[in-house]
Coordinates of C-alpha atoms in Angstrom, one line a residue:
X1 CA 246.5 105.4 -193.9
X2 CA 243.4 103.4 -194.7
X3 CA 242.7 102.6 -191.1
X4 CA 242.4 106.2 -190.3
X5 CA 239.4 106.3 -192.7
X6 CA 237.9 103.1 -191.3
X7 CA 237.9 104.5 -187.7
X8 CA 236.0 107.5 -188.7
X9 CA 233.1 105.1 -189.2
X10 CA 233.8 102.2 -186.8
X11 CA 235.0 103.9 -183.6
X12 CA 236.5 100.8 -182.0
X13 CA 239.9 101.4 -180.5
X14 CA 242.5 100.4 -177.9
X15 CA 246.3 100.7 -177.2
X16 CA 247.3 97.0 -177.6
X17 CA 249.4 96.3 -180.7
X18 CA 248.1 93.5 -182.8
X19 CA 251.6 92.9 -184.2
X20 CA 252.7 91.0 -181.1
X21 CA 250.4 88.0 -181.6
X22 CA 248.6 88.3 -178.3
X23 CA 246.1 85.9 -176.8
X24 CA 243.0 85.8 -178.8
X25 CA 239.9 87.5 -177.4
X26 CA 237.1 86.7 -179.9
X27 CA 235.5 83.3 -179.2
X28 CA 234.2 82.0 -182.5
X29 CA 231.8 79.5 -181.0
X30 CA 230.4 82.3 -178.8
X31 CA 229.9 84.7 -181.7
X32 CA 228.8 82.4 -184.5
X33 CA 225.2 82.0 -183.2
X34 CA 224.7 85.7 -183.6
X35 CA 225.8 85.7 -187.3
X36 CA 222.3 84.5 -188.0
X37 CA 219.5 86.2 -190.0
X38 CA 216.7 85.1 -187.7
X39 CA 218.5 86.4 -184.6
X40 CA 219.2 89.7 -186.4
X41 CA 215.6 90.1 -187.4
X42 CA 214.4 89.2 -183.8
X43 CA 216.9 91.4 -181.9
X44 CA 217.2 94.4 -184.2
X45 CA 213.5 95.1 -184.1
X46 CA 213.3 95.5 -187.9
X47 CA 210.0 93.6 -188.1
X48 CA 208.3 96.0 -185.6
X49 CA 209.8 99.0 -187.6
X50 CA 208.3 97.6 -190.8
X51 CA 204.9 97.1 -189.1
X52 CA 205.0 100.7 -187.9
X53 CA 205.8 102.0 -191.3
X54 CA 202.8 100.1 -192.7
X55 CA 200.6 101.4 -189.9
X56 CA 201.6 105.1 -190.2
X57 CA 201.6 105.0 -194.0
X58 CA 198.0 103.8 -193.9
X59 CA 197.0 106.5 -191.4
X60 CA 198.6 109.1 -193.6
X61 CA 196.7 107.9 -196.6
X62 CA 193.5 108.4 -194.6
X63 CA 194.4 111.9 -193.3
X64 CA 197.5 113.9 -194.4
X65 CA 197.9 115.6 -191.1
X66 CA 201.5 116.6 -190.2
X67 CA 201.1 114.7 -186.9
X68 CA 201.1 111.5 -188.9
X69 CA 203.9 112.7 -191.1
X70 CA 206.1 113.3 -188.1
X71 CA 205.3 109.8 -186.8
X72 CA 206.2 108.2 -190.1
X73 CA 209.3 110.3 -190.4
X74 CA 210.5 109.0 -187.0
X75 CA 209.9 105.4 -188.0
X76 CA 211.8 105.9 -191.3
X77 CA 214.8 107.2 -189.3
X78 CA 214.6 104.1 -187.1
X79 CA 214.7 102.0 -190.3
X80 CA 217.8 103.9 -191.5
X81 CA 219.4 103.3 -188.1
X82 CA 219.2 99.6 -188.5
X83 CA 219.7 99.2 -192.3
X84 CA 221.7 102.3 -193.1
X85 CA 219.5 102.6 -196.2
X86 CA 219.8 106.3 -196.8
X87 CA 216.6 106.4 -198.9
X88 CA 214.7 106.4 -195.6
X89 CA 216.5 109.5 -194.4
X90 CA 215.4 111.2 -197.6
X91 CA 211.8 110.1 -197.0
X92 CA 211.9 111.3 -193.4
X93 CA 213.4 114.7 -194.5
X94 CA 210.6 115.2 -197.1
X95 CA 207.9 114.5 -194.5
X96 CA 209.4 116.8 -191.9
X97 CA 210.0 119.6 -194.4
X98 CA 206.4 119.4 -195.4
X99 CA 205.3 119.5 -191.8
X100 CA 207.6 122.4 -191.1
X101 CA 206.1 124.3 -194.0
X102 CA 202.6 123.5 -192.7
X103 CA 203.4 125.0 -189.3
X104 CA 205.2 128.0 -190.9
X105 CA 208.4 127.0 -189.1
X106 CA 206.7 127.6 -185.7
X107 CA 206.5 124.0 -184.3
X108 CA 209.5 123.3 -182.0
X109 CA 209.1 119.6 -182.2
X110 CA 209.3 119.5 -186.0
X111 CA 212.3 121.9 -186.0
X112 CA 214.0 119.6 -183.4
X113 CA 213.3 116.6 -185.5
X114 CA 214.8 118.3 -188.5
X115 CA 217.8 119.3 -186.5
X116 CA 218.4 115.7 -185.3
X117 CA 218.1 114.5 -188.9
X118 CA 220.6 117.1 -190.0
X119 CA 223.1 115.7 -187.5
X120 CA 222.6 112.3 -189.0
X121 CA 223.2 113.8 -192.5
X122 CA 226.4 115.4 -191.1
X123 CA 225.0 118.9 -191.8
X124 CA 225.9 120.3 -188.4
X125 CA 225.5 124.0 -189.2
X126 CA 222.0 123.3 -190.4
X127 CA 221.3 121.3 -187.2
X128 CA 222.3 124.3 -185.1
X129 CA 220.1 126.6 -187.1
X130 CA 217.0 124.4 -186.7
X131 CA 217.7 123.9 -183.0
X132 CA 218.1 127.7 -182.4
X133 CA 214.8 128.3 -184.2
X134 CA 213.2 125.8 -181.9
X135 CA 214.8 127.6 -178.9
X136 CA 213.1 130.9 -179.8
X137 CA 209.7 129.1 -179.8
X138 CA 210.4 128.0 -176.3
X139 CA 209.0 124.4 -176.1
X140 CA 211.3 121.7 -174.7
X141 CA 214.3 124.0 -174.5
X142 CA 216.4 121.2 -173.0
X143 CA 216.2 119.1 -176.1
X144 CA 217.1 122.1 -178.3
X145 CA 220.1 122.8 -176.1
X146 CA 221.2 119.2 -176.2
X147 CA 221.0 119.2 -180.0
X148 CA 223.1 122.3 -180.2
X149 CA 225.6 120.7 -177.8
X150 CA 225.8 117.6 -180.1
X151 CA 226.4 119.7 -183.2
X152 CA 228.8 122.0 -181.5
X153 CA 231.1 119.1 -180.5
X154 CA 231.3 118.3 -184.3
X155 CA 231.9 121.9 -185.4
X156 CA 234.7 122.5 -182.9
X157 CA 232.7 125.0 -180.8
X158 CA 233.9 123.3 -177.6
X159 CA 233.6 126.3 -175.3
X160 CA 229.9 126.7 -176.3
X161 CA 229.3 123.0 -175.9
X162 CA 230.9 123.1 -172.4
X163 CA 228.7 126.0 -171.4
X164 CA 225.6 124.1 -172.4
X165 CA 226.8 121.0 -170.6
X166 CA 227.3 122.9 -167.3
X167 CA 224.5 125.4 -167.4
X168 CA 221.6 124.1 -169.5
X169 CA 221.5 120.4 -168.7
X170 CA 220.8 120.8 -165.0
X171 CA 220.2 117.2 -164.0
X172 CA 223.8 116.0 -163.6
X173 CA 222.7 112.4 -162.9
X174 CA 220.5 112.0 -166.0
X175 CA 221.3 109.8 -168.9
X176 CA 221.3 112.8 -171.3
X177 CA 223.9 114.6 -169.2
X178 CA 226.1 111.6 -168.5
X179 CA 226.5 110.5 -172.1
X180 CA 227.4 114.1 -173.1
X181 CA 229.8 114.4 -170.2
X182 CA 231.4 111.2 -171.4
X183 CA 231.8 112.7 -174.9
X184 CA 233.3 115.9 -173.5
X185 CA 235.8 114.1 -171.3
X186 CA 236.8 111.9 -174.3
X187 CA 237.5 115.1 -176.3
X188 CA 239.5 116.5 -173.4
X189 CA 241.7 113.4 -173.3
X190 CA 240.3 112.1 -170.0
X191 CA 239.6 108.5 -171.0
X192 CA 238.9 107.1 -167.6
X193 CA 236.5 109.9 -166.7
X194 CA 234.8 109.4 -170.1
X195 CA 234.3 105.7 -169.5
X196 CA 233.1 106.3 -165.9
X197 CA 230.4 108.8 -167.1
X198 CA 229.2 106.4 -169.8
X199 CA 229.1 103.5 -167.3
X200 CA 226.9 105.6 -165.0
X201 CA 224.7 106.6 -168.0
X202 CA 224.3 103.0 -169.0
X203 CA 223.1 102.2 -165.4
X204 CA 220.4 105.0 -165.7
X205 CA 218.8 103.6 -168.8
X206 CA 218.0 100.0 -167.9
X207 CA 214.3 100.7 -168.5
X208 CA 215.0 100.9 -172.3
X209 CA 216.8 97.9 -173.9
X210 CA 217.5 99.8 -177.2
X211 CA 219.0 102.8 -175.4
X212 CA 220.9 100.4 -173.0
X213 CA 222.2 98.6 -176.1
X214 CA 223.3 101.9 -177.5
X215 CA 225.1 102.8 -174.3
X216 CA 226.9 99.5 -174.0
X217 CA 228.0 99.4 -177.6
X218 CA 229.4 102.9 -177.1
X219 CA 231.1 101.6 -173.9
X220 CA 232.6 98.9 -176.1
X221 CA 234.1 101.7 -178.3
X222 CA 235.4 103.7 -175.4
X223 CA 236.8 100.8 -173.5
X224 CA 238.7 99.9 -176.6
X225 CA 240.0 103.4 -176.9
X226 CA 241.3 103.1 -173.3
X227 CA 243.1 99.9 -174.2
X228 CA 240.8 97.4 -172.5
X229 CA 240.1 95.1 -175.5
X230 CA 238.7 92.2 -173.4
X231 CA 236.2 94.5 -171.7
X232 CA 235.4 96.1 -175.0
X233 CA 234.6 92.6 -176.4
X234 CA 232.5 91.9 -173.3
X235 CA 230.4 95.0 -173.9
X236 CA 229.7 94.2 -177.5
X237 CA 228.8 90.6 -176.6
X238 CA 226.4 92.0 -173.9
X239 CA 224.6 94.0 -176.6
X240 CA 224.3 90.9 -178.8
X241 CA 222.7 89.0 -175.9
X242 CA 220.1 91.6 -175.2
X243 CA 216.5 90.8 -176.3
X244 CA 216.2 94.1 -178.2
X245 CA 219.5 95.4 -179.4
X246 CA 218.1 97.7 -182.1
X247 CA 220.6 99.3 -184.4
X248 CA 223.4 98.4 -182.0
X249 CA 223.3 94.7 -183.0
X250 CA 225.2 95.2 -186.3
X251 CA 227.4 97.9 -184.8
X252 CA 228.5 95.5 -182.1
X253 CA 229.1 92.7 -184.6
X254 CA 231.3 95.1 -186.6
X255 CA 233.2 96.0 -183.4
X256 CA 233.9 92.3 -182.8
X257 CA 235.0 91.9 -186.4
X258 CA 237.5 94.6 -185.9
X259 CA 238.8 93.0 -182.7
X260 CA 239.1 89.6 -184.6
X261 CA 241.2 91.3 -187.3
X262 CA 243.2 93.9 -185.5
X263 CA 243.8 92.3 -182.2
X264 CA 243.6 88.5 -182.9
X265 CA 244.9 88.6 -186.5
X266 CA 242.0 86.3 -187.5
X267 CA 241.1 87.9 -190.8
X268 CA 239.0 84.9 -191.9
X269 CA 236.6 85.2 -189.0
X270 CA 236.6 89.0 -189.2
X271 CA 235.5 88.7 -192.9
X272 CA 232.9 86.1 -192.0
X273 CA 231.3 88.6 -189.5
X274 CA 231.7 91.5 -191.9
X275 CA 230.0 89.5 -194.7
X276 CA 226.9 89.2 -192.5
X277 CA 227.0 92.9 -191.5
X278 CA 227.4 94.0 -195.0
X279 CA 224.6 91.8 -196.3
X280 CA 222.2 93.5 -193.9
X281 CA 223.2 97.1 -194.4
X282 CA 222.8 99.3 -197.5
X283 CA 225.8 101.6 -196.7
X284 CA 229.3 101.2 -198.2
X285 CA 230.9 101.4 -194.8
X286 CA 232.1 97.7 -194.7
X287 CA 234.0 98.2 -197.9
X288 CA 236.6 100.2 -196.0
X289 CA 237.3 97.4 -193.5
X290 CA 237.4 94.9 -196.4
X291 CA 240.1 97.1 -198.0
X292 CA 242.0 97.4 -194.8
X293 CA 242.1 93.7 -194.3
X294 CA 243.1 93.1 -197.9
X295 CA 246.0 95.6 -197.5
X296 CA 247.0 93.8 -194.2
X297 CA 247.0 90.5 -196.1
X298 CA 249.2 92.0 -198.9
X299 CA 246.5 91.8 -201.6
X300 CA 246.8 95.3 -203.1
X301 CA 244.7 94.4 -206.1
X302 CA 241.7 93.4 -203.9
X303 CA 242.3 96.5 -201.7
X304 CA 242.1 98.7 -204.8
X305 CA 238.9 97.0 -205.9
X306 CA 237.2 97.6 -202.5
X307 CA 238.4 101.2 -202.5
X308 CA 237.1 101.9 -206.0
X309 CA 233.7 100.5 -205.1
X310 CA 233.6 102.5 -201.9
X311 CA 234.7 105.7 -203.7
X312 CA 232.0 105.2 -206.4
X313 CA 229.2 104.5 -204.0
X314 CA 230.0 107.0 -201.3
X315 CA 230.3 109.8 -203.9
X316 CA 226.6 109.4 -204.7
X317 CA 224.8 112.7 -203.7
X318 CA 222.1 110.6 -201.9
X319 CA 224.6 110.2 -199.0
X320 CA 224.5 114.0 -198.4
X321 CA 227.9 114.8 -196.8
X322 CA 228.1 111.7 -194.7
X323 CA 231.2 110.4 -196.3
X324 CA 233.0 113.6 -197.2
X325 CA 235.9 113.0 -194.8
X326 CA 236.5 109.5 -196.1
X327 CA 236.2 110.7 -199.8
X328 CA 238.7 113.6 -199.1
X329 CA 241.3 111.1 -197.7
X330 CA 240.9 108.6 -200.5
X331 CA 241.0 111.3 -203.2
X332 CA 244.3 112.7 -201.8
X333 CA 246.1 109.5 -200.5
X334 CA 244.9 106.8 -202.8
X335 CA 243.7 108.3 -206.1
X336 CA 245.7 111.5 -206.3
X337 CA 242.5 113.5 -207.2
X338 CA 243.5 116.7 -205.5
X339 CA 240.9 118.8 -207.2
X340 CA 238.2 116.7 -205.6
X341 CA 240.0 116.6 -202.3
X342 CA 240.4 120.4 -202.2
X343 CA 236.8 121.1 -203.1
X344 CA 235.5 118.7 -200.5
X345 CA 237.8 120.0 -197.8
X346 CA 236.6 123.5 -198.2
X347 CA 233.0 122.2 -197.9
X348 CA 233.9 120.2 -194.8
X349 CA 235.6 123.2 -193.2
X350 CA 232.5 125.3 -193.7
X351 CA 230.4 122.6 -192.1
X352 CA 232.8 121.2 -189.5
X353 CA 235.8 123.5 -188.7
X354 CA 237.2 121.3 -186.0
X355 CA 240.8 120.3 -185.3
X356 CA 240.0 117.0 -186.9
X357 CA 239.0 118.6 -190.1
X358 CA 242.0 120.9 -190.1
X359 CA 244.2 117.9 -189.6
X360 CA 242.5 116.4 -192.7
X361 CA 243.3 119.7 -194.6
X362 CA 247.0 119.4 -193.5
X363 CA 247.1 115.8 -194.7
X364 CA 245.8 116.8 -198.1
X365 CA 248.4 119.6 -198.4
X366 CA 251.1 117.1 -197.4
X367 CA 250.1 114.7 -200.1
X368 CA 250.1 117.5 -202.6
X369 CA 253.7 118.3 -201.7
X370 CA 252.9 121.5 -199.9
X371 CA 254.8 120.7 -196.8
X372 CA 255.1 124.1 -195.3
X373 CA 251.4 124.8 -195.7
X374 CA 250.6 121.5 -194.1
X375 CA 253.0 122.3 -191.2
X376 CA 251.5 125.8 -190.7
X377 CA 247.9 124.3 -190.5
X378 CA 249.1 121.8 -187.9
X379 CA 250.8 124.4 -185.7
X380 CA 247.9 126.8 -185.8
X381 CA 244.8 124.6 -185.9
X382 CA 245.6 121.1 -184.7
X383 CA 248.5 120.6 -182.3
X384 CA 247.4 121.1 -178.7
X385 CA 243.8 121.1 -179.7
X386 CA 243.0 117.4 -179.9
X387 CA 244.2 114.3 -178.1
X388 CA 243.3 111.9 -180.9
X389 CA 246.1 109.6 -182.2
X390 CA 245.4 110.1 -185.9
X391 CA 246.3 113.8 -186.0
X392 CA 249.4 112.9 -184.0
X393 CA 250.3 110.3 -186.6
X394 CA 249.7 112.7 -189.4
X395 CA 251.7 115.5 -187.6
X396 CA 254.6 113.1 -187.0
X397 CA 254.8 112.2 -190.7
X398 CA 254.5 115.8 -191.8
X399 CA 256.9 117.3 -189.3
X400 CA 259.5 114.5 -190.1
X401 CA 259.3 115.6 -193.7
X402 CA 259.7 119.2 -192.7
X403 CA 262.9 118.4 -190.8
X404 CA 261.6 118.5 -187.3
X405 CA 262.7 115.0 -186.4
X406 CA 262.6 115.2 -182.6
X407 CA 259.1 116.6 -182.4
X408 CA 258.0 114.2 -185.1
X409 CA 259.3 111.2 -183.2
X410 CA 257.5 112.3 -180.0
X411 CA 254.2 112.6 -181.9
X412 CA 254.7 109.2 -183.7
X413 CA 255.4 107.5 -180.4
X414 CA 252.3 109.1 -178.9
X415 CA 250.2 107.8 -181.8
X416 CA 251.8 104.4 -181.5
X417 CA 250.3 104.0 -178.0
X418 CA 247.0 103.6 -179.8
X419 CA 248.3 100.9 -182.0
X420 CA 245.0 98.9 -182.1
X421 CA 243.0 102.0 -183.1
X422 CA 245.4 102.9 -185.9
X423 CA 245.7 99.3 -187.1
X424 CA 248.6 97.1 -188.1
X425 CA 249.1 98.7 -191.5
X426 CA 249.5 102.2 -190.0
X427 CA 251.6 100.9 -187.1
X428 CA 254.0 99.4 -189.7
X429 CA 254.2 102.8 -191.3
X430 CA 254.9 104.5 -188.0
X431 CA 257.7 101.9 -187.2
X432 CA 259.3 102.6 -190.6
X433 CA 259.5 106.3 -189.7
X434 CA 260.9 105.9 -186.2

C-alpha cells in the first residue's frame, strides 16, 4: 500500500519483479562519485540561482517595477525546483500576484506565470482559469494552450487535452509537442509510443542541458514503466554525467535509489543515496521511501516513525495541496482517520476529478468498510478509464472482497505485471490474494 503513495511522487517504474533476486543493475562505484556535495552544487546550478536571486533582489530594491518582480519570481521557482523548499513558491506567488494586480489582470505573461505556478502547487483548476484569462488577451496563445493541456491532463479532461494537442500545437516535431504527445500516449496505455515521442523530444532539445536533463530523467521514468530497468538506469546516469543537470540531478539520484532498493534489493545503498537526496531537499518526499524500505525490511516501528513524520510535515498548509493524495491514503490506510480522508478526497475531487482520484475515493470507501460504494465508484469512474497498475491493484482487492473473484484475479494479475512499480511489499500482498 505504501508504495502506491511513493510512486505518486517518484514516478520510477517497470515490470520486473524484485522478488526474484535478479542481476544487480546499480553500480555502486559508478554512482558514489555523484553522492557528493560539490558535484551537486556544480551540476544543479544552485550557485547561479542564488546569484540571480541576489541580483534581482538588488534591482527590485532600486526600482519596484513589476518587470523585476516577475524576473525574481522566476528565479525563486528555479530555486524551489532544485531544493523543494516551498517557501520559494510562496515568495514567487506573492511577487506574481502583486504584478498581476499592477497590470489589472491584463498582462498575459504574468497570468501564464501564475498558471504555471498553480500547476506546481497542484491547483489545476486555478491554472486553467489563469491560462484562459491569458488566452483572451491574446499574447503567446500557444503557451496558454499548452498550460491548459497540462492542467487538463491532471483534471481528467482528456478529450479537451487531446483537442489542444492535435489542433493548437501545430508544430508536430517540436519539443513542446513531443513531450505532451508522450504524456498522452502514456495515459492511453501506449508505452512504446510514449517512449518514442519522448526520445524524439530529447533529441530536439540538445541546445539546453537543463531541458535535456529533464527529458532524459523523464525517459528514465518511462523506460522503467515499460520494464526496461537497465535502460532506465542508463538514462538517470546520463543525467548525472551532464555538466548542468539542474533539478533533474536529485530526481535521477532518487530514481537510482529506487532501482537499488526495488530491483537489486540493496536497501543499504538505496538509503545511502536517499540520505544525500534528503539532506539537500526541504520536502518530506524521501520519508515515504524510507518508510517503504523499513516495511520491506520488517521494521514496522521505524516505518511508523517515518510515516508519522511525513504526515505531520505534509499536513502543513504551506505545502498548498501538493500532498493531498498522499495524506488521503495515509489517513485511510495507516491512521484510520476517515474524517480527514473524506474531507481531503472531496477537495481533491473538486480540483482533480480524474480516474486516479476516483480510484483513491474508492480505496478510502473500501477501508471504511463501505464495499458496495467502493465497487460502484470503480465501475462508474475508474475501470476502463485508466491503464495504471495501481487502480487495477485496488480494484482487484475491492472486487475480491465484493465476491467477484474471477474479475478480481484478472485485475490483480494485470497489476502484478508492473511488479517493480508497485514494489515488493505490494506484490507480496497481491500474491497473498491470488
